[in-house]
GROMACS .gro file of C-alpha atoms in nm:
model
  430
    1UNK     CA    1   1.248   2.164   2.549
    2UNK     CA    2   1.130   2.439   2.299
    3UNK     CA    3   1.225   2.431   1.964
    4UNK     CA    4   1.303   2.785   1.858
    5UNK     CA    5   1.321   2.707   1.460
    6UNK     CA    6   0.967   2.489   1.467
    7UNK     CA    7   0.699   2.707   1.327
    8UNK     CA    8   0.419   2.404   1.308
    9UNK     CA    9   0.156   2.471   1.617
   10UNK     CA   10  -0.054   2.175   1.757
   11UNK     CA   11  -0.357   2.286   1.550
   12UNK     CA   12  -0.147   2.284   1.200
   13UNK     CA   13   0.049   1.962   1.266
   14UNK     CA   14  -0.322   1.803   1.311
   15UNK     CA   15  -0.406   1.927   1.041
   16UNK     CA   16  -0.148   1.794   0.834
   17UNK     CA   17  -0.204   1.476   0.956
   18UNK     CA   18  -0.568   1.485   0.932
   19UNK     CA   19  -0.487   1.599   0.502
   20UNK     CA   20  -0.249   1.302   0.489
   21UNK     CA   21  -0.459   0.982   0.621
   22UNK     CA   22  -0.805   1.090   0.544
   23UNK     CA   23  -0.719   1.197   0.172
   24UNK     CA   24  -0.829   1.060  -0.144
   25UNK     CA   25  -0.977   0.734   0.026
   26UNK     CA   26  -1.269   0.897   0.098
   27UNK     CA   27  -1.360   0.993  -0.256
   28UNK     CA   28  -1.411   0.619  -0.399
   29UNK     CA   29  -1.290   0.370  -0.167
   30UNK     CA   30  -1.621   0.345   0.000
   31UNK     CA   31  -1.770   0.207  -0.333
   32UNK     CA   32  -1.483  -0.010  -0.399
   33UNK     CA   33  -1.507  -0.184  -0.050
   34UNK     CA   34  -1.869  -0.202  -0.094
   35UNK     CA   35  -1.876  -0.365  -0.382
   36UNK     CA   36  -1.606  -0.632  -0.238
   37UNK     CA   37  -1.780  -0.720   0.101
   38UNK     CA   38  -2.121  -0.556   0.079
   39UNK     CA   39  -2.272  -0.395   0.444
   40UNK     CA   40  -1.965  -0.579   0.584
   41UNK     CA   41  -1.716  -0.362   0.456
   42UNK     CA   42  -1.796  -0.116   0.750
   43UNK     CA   43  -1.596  -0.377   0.959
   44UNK     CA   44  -1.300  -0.347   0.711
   45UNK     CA   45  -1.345   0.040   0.783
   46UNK     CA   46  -1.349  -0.036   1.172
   47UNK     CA   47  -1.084  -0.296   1.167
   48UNK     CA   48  -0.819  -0.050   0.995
   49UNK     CA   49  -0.909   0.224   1.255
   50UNK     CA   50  -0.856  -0.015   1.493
   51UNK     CA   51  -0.523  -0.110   1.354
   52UNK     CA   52  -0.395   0.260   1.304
   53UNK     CA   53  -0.396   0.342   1.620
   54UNK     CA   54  -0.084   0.172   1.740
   55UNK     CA   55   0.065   0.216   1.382
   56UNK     CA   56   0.023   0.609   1.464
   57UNK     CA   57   0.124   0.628   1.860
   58UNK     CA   58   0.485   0.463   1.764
   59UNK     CA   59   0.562   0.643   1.503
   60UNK     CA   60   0.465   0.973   1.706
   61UNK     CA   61   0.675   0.859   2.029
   62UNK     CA   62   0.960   0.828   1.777
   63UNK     CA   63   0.924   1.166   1.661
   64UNK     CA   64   0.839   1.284   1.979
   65UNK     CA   65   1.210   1.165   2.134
   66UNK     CA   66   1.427   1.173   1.779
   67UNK     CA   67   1.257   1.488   1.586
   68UNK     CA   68   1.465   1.473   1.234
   69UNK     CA   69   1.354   1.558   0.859
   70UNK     CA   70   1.440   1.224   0.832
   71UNK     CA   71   1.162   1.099   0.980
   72UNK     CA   72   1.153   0.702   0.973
   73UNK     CA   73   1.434   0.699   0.745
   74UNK     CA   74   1.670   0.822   1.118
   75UNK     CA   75   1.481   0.594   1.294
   76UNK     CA   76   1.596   0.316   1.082
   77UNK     CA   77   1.965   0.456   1.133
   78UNK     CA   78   1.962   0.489   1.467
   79UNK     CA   79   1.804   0.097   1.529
   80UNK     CA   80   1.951  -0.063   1.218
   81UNK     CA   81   2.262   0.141   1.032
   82UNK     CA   82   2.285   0.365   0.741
   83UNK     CA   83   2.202   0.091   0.506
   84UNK     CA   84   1.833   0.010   0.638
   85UNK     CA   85   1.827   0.397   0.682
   86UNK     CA   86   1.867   0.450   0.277
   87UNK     CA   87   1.644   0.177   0.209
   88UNK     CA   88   1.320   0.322   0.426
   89UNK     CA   89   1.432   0.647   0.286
   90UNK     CA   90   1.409   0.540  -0.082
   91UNK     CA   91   1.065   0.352  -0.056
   92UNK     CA   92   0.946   0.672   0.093
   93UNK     CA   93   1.081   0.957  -0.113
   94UNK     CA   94   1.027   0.725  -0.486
   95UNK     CA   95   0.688   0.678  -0.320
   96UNK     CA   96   0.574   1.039  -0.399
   97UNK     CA   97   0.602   0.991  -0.829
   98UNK     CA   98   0.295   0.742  -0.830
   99UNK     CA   99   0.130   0.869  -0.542
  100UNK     CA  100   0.132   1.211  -0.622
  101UNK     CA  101  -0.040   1.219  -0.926
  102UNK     CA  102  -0.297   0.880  -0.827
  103UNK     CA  103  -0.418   1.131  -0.544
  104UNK     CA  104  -0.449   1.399  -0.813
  105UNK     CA  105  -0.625   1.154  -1.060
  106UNK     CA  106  -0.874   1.078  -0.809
  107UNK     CA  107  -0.927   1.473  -0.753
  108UNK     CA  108  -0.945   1.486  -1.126
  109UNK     CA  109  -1.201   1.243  -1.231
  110UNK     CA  110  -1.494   1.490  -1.006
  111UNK     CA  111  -1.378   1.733  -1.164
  112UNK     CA  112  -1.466   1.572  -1.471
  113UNK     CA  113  -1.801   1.472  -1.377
  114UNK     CA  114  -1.890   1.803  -1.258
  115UNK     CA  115  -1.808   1.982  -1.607
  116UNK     CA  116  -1.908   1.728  -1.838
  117UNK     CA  117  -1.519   1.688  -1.987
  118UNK     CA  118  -1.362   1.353  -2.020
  119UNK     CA  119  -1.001   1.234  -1.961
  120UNK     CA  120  -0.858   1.535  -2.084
  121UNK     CA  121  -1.001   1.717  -1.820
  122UNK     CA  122  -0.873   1.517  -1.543
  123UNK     CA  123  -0.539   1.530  -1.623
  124UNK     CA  124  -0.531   1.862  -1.687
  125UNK     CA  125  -0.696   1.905  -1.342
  126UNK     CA  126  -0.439   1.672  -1.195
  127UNK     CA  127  -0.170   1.878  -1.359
  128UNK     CA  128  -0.333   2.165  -1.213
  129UNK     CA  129  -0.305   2.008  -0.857
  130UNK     CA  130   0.075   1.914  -0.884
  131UNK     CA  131   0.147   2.249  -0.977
  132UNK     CA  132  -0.037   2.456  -0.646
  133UNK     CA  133   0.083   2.195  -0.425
  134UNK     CA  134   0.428   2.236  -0.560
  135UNK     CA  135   0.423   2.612  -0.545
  136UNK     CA  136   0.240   2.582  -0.197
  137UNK     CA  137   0.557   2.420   0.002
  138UNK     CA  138   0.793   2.622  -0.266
  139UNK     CA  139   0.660   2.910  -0.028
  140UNK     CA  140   0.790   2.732   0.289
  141UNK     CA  141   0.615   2.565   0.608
  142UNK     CA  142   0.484   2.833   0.759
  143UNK     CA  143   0.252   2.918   0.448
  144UNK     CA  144   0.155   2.550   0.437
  145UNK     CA  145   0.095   2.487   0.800
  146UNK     CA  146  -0.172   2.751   0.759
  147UNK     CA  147  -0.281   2.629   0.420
  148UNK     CA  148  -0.351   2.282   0.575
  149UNK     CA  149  -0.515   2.406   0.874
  150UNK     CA  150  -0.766   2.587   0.638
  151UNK     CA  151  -0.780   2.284   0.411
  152UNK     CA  152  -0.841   1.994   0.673
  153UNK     CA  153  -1.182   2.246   0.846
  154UNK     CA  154  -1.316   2.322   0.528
  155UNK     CA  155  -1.311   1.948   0.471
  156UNK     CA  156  -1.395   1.785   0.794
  157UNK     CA  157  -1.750   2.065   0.825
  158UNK     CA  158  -1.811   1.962   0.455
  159UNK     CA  159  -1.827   1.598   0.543
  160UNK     CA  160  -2.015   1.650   0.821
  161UNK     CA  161  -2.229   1.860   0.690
  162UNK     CA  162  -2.294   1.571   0.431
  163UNK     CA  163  -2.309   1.308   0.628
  164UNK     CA  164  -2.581   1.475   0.887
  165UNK     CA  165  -2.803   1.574   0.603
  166UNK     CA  166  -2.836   1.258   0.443
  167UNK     CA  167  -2.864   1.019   0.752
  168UNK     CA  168  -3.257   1.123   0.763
  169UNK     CA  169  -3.224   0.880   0.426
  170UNK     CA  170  -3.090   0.574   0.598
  171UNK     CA  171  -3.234   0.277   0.555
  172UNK     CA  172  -3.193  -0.029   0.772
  173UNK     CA  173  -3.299  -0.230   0.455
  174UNK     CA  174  -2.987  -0.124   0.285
  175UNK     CA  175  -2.781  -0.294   0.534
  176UNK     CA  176  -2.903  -0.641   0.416
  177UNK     CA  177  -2.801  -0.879   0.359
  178UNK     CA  178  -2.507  -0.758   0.567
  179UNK     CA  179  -2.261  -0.995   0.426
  180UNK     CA  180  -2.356  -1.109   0.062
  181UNK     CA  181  -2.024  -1.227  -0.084
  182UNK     CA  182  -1.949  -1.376   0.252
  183UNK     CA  183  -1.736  -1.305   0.571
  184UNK     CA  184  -1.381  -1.353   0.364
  185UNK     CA  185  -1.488  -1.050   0.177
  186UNK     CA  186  -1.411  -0.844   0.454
  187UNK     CA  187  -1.022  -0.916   0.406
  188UNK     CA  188  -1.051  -0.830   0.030
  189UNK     CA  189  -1.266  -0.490   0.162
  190UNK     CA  190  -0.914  -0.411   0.347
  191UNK     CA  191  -0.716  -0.488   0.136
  192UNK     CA  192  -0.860  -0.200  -0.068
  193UNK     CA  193  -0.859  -0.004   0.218
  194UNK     CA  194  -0.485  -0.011   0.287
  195UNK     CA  195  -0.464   0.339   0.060
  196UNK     CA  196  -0.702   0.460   0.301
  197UNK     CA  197  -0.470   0.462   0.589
  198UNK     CA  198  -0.154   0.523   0.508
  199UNK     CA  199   0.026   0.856   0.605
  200UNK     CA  200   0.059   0.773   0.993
  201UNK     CA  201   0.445   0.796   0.905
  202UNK     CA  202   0.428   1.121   0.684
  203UNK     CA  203   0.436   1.376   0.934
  204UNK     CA  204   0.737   1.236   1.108
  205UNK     CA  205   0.949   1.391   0.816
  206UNK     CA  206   0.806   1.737   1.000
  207UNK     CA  207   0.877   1.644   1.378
  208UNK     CA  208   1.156   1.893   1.378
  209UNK     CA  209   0.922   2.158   1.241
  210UNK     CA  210   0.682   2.159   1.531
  211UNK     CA  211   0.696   2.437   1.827
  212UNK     CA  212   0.704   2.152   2.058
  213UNK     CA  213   0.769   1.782   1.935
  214UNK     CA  214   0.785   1.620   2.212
  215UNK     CA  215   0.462   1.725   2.346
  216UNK     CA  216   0.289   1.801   2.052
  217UNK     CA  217   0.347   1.564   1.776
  218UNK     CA  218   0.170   1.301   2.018
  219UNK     CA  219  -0.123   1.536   2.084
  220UNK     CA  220  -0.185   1.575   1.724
  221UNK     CA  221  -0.149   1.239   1.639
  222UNK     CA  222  -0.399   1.120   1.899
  223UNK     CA  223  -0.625   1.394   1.760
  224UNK     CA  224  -0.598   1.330   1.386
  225UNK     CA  225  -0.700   0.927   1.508
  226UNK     CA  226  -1.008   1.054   1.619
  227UNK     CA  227  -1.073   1.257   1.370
  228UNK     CA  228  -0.995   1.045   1.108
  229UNK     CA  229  -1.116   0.716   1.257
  230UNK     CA  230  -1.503   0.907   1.318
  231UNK     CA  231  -1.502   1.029   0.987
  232UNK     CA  232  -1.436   0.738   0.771
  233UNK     CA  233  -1.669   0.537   0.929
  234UNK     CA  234  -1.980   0.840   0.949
  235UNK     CA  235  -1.869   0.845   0.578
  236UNK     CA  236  -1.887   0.462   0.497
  237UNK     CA  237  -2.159   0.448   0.674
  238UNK     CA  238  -2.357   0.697   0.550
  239UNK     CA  239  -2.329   0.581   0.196
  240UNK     CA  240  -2.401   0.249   0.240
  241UNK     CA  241  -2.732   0.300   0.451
  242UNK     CA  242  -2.811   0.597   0.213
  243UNK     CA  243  -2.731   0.455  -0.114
  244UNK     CA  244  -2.828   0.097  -0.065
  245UNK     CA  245  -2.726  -0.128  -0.359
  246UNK     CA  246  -2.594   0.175  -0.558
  247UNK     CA  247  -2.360   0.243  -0.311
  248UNK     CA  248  -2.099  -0.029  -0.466
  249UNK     CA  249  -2.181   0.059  -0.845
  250UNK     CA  250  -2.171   0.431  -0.806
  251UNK     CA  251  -1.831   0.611  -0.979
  252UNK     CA  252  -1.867   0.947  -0.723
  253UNK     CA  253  -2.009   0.811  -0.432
  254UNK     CA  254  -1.944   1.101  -0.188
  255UNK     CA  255  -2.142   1.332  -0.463
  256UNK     CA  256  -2.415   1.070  -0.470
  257UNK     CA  257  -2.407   1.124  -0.092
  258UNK     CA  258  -2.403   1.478  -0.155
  259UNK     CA  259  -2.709   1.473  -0.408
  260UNK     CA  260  -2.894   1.283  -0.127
  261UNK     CA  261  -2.853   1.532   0.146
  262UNK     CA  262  -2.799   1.853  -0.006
  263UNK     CA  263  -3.030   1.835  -0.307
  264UNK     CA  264  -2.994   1.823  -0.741
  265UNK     CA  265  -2.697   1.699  -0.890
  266UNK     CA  266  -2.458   1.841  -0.608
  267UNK     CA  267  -2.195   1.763  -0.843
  268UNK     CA  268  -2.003   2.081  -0.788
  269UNK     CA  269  -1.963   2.029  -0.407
  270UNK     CA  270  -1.861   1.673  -0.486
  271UNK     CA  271  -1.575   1.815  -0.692
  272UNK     CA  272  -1.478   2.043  -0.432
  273UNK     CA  273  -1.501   1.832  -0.170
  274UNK     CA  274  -1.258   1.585  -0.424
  275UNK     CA  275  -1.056   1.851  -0.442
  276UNK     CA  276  -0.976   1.993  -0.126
  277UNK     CA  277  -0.889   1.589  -0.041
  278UNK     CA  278  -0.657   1.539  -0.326
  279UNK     CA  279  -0.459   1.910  -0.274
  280UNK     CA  280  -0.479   1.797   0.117
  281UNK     CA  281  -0.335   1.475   0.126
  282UNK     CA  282  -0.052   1.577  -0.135
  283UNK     CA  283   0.024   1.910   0.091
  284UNK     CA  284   0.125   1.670   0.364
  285UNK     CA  285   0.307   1.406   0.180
  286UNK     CA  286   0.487   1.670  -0.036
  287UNK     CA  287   0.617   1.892   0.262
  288UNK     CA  288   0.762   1.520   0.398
  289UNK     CA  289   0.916   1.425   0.135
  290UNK     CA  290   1.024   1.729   0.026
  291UNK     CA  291   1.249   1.746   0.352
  292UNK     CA  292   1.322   1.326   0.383
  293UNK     CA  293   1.512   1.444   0.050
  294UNK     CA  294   1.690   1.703   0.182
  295UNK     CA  295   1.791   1.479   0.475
  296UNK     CA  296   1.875   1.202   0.257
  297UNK     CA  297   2.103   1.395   0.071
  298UNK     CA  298   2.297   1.545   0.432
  299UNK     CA  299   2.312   1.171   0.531
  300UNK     CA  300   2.475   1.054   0.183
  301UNK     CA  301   2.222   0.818   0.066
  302UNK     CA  302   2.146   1.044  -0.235
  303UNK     CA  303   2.300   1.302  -0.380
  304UNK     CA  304   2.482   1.631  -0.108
  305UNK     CA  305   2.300   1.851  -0.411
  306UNK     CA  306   1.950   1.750  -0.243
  307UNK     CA  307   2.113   1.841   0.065
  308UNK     CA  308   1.994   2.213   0.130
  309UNK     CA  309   1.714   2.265   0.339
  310UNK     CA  310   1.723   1.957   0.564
  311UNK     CA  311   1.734   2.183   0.881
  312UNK     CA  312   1.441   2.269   1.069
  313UNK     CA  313   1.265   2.617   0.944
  314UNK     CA  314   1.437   2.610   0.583
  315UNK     CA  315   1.285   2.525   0.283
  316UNK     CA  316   1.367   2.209   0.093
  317UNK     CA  317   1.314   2.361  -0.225
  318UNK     CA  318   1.561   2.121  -0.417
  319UNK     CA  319   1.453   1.809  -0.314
  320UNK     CA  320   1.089   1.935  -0.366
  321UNK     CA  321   1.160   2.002  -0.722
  322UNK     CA  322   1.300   1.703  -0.772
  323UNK     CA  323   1.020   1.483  -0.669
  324UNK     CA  324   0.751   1.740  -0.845
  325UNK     CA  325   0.928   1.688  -1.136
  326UNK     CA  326   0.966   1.325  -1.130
  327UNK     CA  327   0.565   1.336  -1.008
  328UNK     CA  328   0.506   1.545  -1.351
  329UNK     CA  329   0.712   1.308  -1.598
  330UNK     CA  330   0.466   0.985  -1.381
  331UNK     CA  331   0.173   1.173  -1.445
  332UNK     CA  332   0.286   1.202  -1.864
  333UNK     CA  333   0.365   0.842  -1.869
  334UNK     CA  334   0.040   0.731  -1.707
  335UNK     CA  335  -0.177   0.993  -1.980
  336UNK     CA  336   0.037   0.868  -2.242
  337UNK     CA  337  -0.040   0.515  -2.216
  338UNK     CA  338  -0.397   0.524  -2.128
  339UNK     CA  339  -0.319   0.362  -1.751
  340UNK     CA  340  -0.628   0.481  -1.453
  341UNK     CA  341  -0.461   0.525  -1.095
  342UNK     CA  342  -0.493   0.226  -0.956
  343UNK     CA  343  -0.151   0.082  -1.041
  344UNK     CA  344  -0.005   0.362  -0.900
  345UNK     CA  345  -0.186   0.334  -0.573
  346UNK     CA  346  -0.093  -0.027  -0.540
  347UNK     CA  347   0.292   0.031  -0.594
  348UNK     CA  348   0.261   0.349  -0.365
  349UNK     CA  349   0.059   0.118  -0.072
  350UNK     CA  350   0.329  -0.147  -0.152
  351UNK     CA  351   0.593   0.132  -0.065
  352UNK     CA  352   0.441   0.250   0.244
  353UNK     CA  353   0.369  -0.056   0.378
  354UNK     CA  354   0.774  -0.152   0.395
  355UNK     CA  355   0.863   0.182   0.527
  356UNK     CA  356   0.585   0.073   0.784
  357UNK     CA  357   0.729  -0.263   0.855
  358UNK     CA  358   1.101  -0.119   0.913
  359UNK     CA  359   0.957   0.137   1.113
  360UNK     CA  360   0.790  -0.043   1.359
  361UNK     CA  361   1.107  -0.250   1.426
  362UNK     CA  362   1.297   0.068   1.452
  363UNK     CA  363   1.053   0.140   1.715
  364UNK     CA  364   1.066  -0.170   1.915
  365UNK     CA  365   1.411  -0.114   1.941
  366UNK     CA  366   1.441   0.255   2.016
  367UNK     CA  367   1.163   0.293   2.228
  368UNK     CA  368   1.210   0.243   2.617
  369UNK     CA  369   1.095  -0.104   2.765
  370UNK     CA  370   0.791  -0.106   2.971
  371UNK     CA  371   0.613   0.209   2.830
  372UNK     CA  372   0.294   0.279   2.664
  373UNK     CA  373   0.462   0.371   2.349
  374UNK     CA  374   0.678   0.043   2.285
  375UNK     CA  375   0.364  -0.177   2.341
  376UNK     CA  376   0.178   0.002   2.049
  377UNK     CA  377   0.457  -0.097   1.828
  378UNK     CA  378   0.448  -0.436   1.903
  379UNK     CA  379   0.081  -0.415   1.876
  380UNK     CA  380   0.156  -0.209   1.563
  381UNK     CA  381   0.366  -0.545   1.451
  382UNK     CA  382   0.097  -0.804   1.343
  383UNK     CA  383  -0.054  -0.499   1.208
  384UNK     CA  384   0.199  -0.418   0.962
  385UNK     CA  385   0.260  -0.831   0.893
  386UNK     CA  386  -0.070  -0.850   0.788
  387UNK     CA  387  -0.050  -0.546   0.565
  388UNK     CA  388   0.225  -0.712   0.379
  389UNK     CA  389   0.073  -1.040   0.296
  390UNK     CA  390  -0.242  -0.819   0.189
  391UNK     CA  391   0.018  -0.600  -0.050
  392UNK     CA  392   0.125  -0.936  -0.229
  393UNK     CA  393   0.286  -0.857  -0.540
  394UNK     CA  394   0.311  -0.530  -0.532
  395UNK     CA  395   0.599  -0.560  -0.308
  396UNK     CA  396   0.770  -0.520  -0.616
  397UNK     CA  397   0.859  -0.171  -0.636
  398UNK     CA  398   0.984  -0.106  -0.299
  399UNK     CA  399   1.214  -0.425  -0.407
  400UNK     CA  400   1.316  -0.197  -0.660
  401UNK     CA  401   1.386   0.057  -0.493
  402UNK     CA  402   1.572  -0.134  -0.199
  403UNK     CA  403   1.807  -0.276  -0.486
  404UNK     CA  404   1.852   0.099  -0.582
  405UNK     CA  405   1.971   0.238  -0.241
  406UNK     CA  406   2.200  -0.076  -0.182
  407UNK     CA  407   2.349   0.006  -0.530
  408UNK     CA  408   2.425   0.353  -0.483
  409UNK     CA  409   2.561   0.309  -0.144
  410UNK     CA  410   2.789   0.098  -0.255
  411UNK     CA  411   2.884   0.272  -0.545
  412UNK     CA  412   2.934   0.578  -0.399
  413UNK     CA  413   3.208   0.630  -0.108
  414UNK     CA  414   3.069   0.853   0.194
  415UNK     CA  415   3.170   0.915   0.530
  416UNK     CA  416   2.983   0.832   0.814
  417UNK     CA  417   2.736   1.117   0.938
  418UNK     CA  418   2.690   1.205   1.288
  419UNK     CA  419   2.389   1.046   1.490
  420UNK     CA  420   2.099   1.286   1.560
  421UNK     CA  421   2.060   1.352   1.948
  422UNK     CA  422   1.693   1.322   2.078
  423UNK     CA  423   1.495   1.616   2.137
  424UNK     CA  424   1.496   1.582   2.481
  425UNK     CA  425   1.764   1.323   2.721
  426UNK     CA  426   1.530   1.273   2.964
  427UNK     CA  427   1.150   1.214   2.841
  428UNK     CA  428   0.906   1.112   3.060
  429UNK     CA  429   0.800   0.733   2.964
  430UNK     CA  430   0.540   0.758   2.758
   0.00000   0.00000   0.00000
């Protein structure tokens, strides 16, 4: 069935999801997990690739048969009632404030090191990045379809590009000892890694908005696994046979990459590389929440003001300023007080991860027995239980934020809202 309103193609759609998983992790991650679990770390790279794939094939075949701005915030509905539906709904959309501007930190801090200005020029920078990505989905999907599609090729032949002219550097040496803090340190390696792979259930907010969910919101997901899965490890790889033992001190470790293959300081591309992540990444996860908002607020669980623009081809422009502005007054706090991003990327992980854990349930439920698609998200399952014991206490704010919706639903009286049809009434198993 053709959906006349959808204006995402399969080309932009992987592209979004390409901008939303690969993101910021690339930028320092690779150091981080480095420095945790030496050479090893490339198996915390391979295990999470591993992992995502099941993650990112159930949450497709659910937008694939139930295309809805409310992404896994219907799914939960449908499987589970309105009440699990607000919670998913309110770890996802309160997820954007800290993760917004830790993405744009990240994008910040190169820019930094590539003009010689401190910590006033990263949040500036960040500031900077808010502001076009806010203005970019302000101008509606069809603009930032093609604005990710531009985005996620410029990126992908930059790290290539990288990657091939610095593996003439590799050194066997650097890979060991392979596993100098011991094979335990590959769990702490993934645990760091967890930022690194969410955003399988980001474009599921935008199911509605392809030409053709329900056969092309699986096709790009399978191709943005791919993509993403080859490229973090070339990446990880690449440093850590390049770099050696610097790999796991280095700040910028793509631009040391860069520097390596490319030649002098290379700290320009490094910053534009950083950049084209950061805006990348927030493009997708904007657009989503942008129109989980709009949905929340058709389905009651926040307020009917948000409610404008929850139907496939408008423009959520209320709930987007909402959550820019919220992702502003975060970004003030955190420059105020002198905090780096890393709290904010564990609260946002800690976020995701429930939204992934009620999802996947959702999915065992909805899904048809015996198909392809209900067996990834019981695969998907031990995945996401590991995920949480990795989160630890950082649990917190989606705790927070499941208090929240519970509160407000029962504070405020609503009416029942009609269940969403899927897309199709007879799908092909999957």
């Amino acid at each position: 069935m053709t959906n006349s309103k959808g204006r995402l193609t399969l080309g932009q759609g992987t592209a979004m999801y390409v901008g939303a998983v690969l993101g910021t992790g690339v930028i320092a991650l690779p150091a981080l997990a480095a420095d945790a679990a030496g050479p090893a770390s490339l198996l915390a790279w391979l295990a999470l690739v591993i992992i995502s794939a099941p993650l990112a094939a159930a949450f497709a075949a659910l937008g694939a048969r139930h295309p809805d701005a409310g992404g896994v915030s219907t799914y939960a509905r449908l499987a589970f009632g309105d009440r699990a539906a607000a919670v998913v709904g309110w770890c996802f959309y309160f997820a954007i404030p800290p993760g917004g501007p830790a993405a744009a930190l990240f994008g910040g801090a190169y820019v930094a090191a590539a003009t010689g200005g401190g910590k006033t020029t990263t949040f500036l920078t960040a500031a900077a990045l808010l502001a076009v990505v806010t203005a970019t989905n302000m101008a509606g999907l069809r603009i930032s379809g093609r604005f990710q599609l531009v985005l996620a090729a410029l990126l992908v032949t930059l790290l290539l590009l990288s990657v091939a002219l610095s593996l003439p550097d590799a050194r066997w040496d650097n890979l060991t000892p392979f596993a100098p803090h011991g094979w335990t340190a590959i769990g702490s390696a993934a645990t760091l890694l967890v930022w690194s792979f969410a955003g399988w259930e980001a474009i599921t907010h935008l199911a509605a908005e392809f030409r053709h969910p329900s056969r092309d919101l699986p096709r790009a997901t399978a191709a943005a696994v791919c993509v993403v899965g080859v490229l973090y490890l070339l990446v990880a790889f690449a440093i850590i046979s390049v770099l050696g033992a610097a790999a796991s001190t280095s700040d910028a470790p793509l631009g040391a990459l860069m520097a390596q293959g490319l030649g002098g300081g290379a700290r320009w591309p490094a910053a534009v590389a950083a950049v084209l992540l950061t805006m990348g990444t927030m493009n997708a996860y904007y657009a989503g929440a942008a129109k989980l908002g709009a949905a929340l607020g058709r389905d009651g669980a926040l307020p009917s003001w948000l409610a404008r623009g929850s139907v496939a081809g408008q423009v959520p422009r209320r709930s987007l300023a909402v959550a820019s502005a919220m992702s502003f007054l975060a970004l003030a706090v955190v420059a105020a007080i002198g905090l780096g991003p890393e709290p904010l990327v564990l609260l946002t992980t800690g976020s995701f991860v429930t939204v992934y854990a009620i999802g996947v349930a959702a999915a065992i439920r909805l899904l048809p027995r015996h198909t392809r698609a209900r067996a990834s998200a019981f695969a998907a399952l031990f995945a996401v239980a590991a995920l949480l014991l990795m989160t630890g206490r950082y649990l917190i704010w989606p705790a927070a934020m499941t208090a929240a919706a519970l509160t407000y639903l029962h504070l405020k009286p609503r009416t029942p809202t009609p269940t969403p049809e899927p897309a199709e009434k007879h799908l092909t198993p999957s």
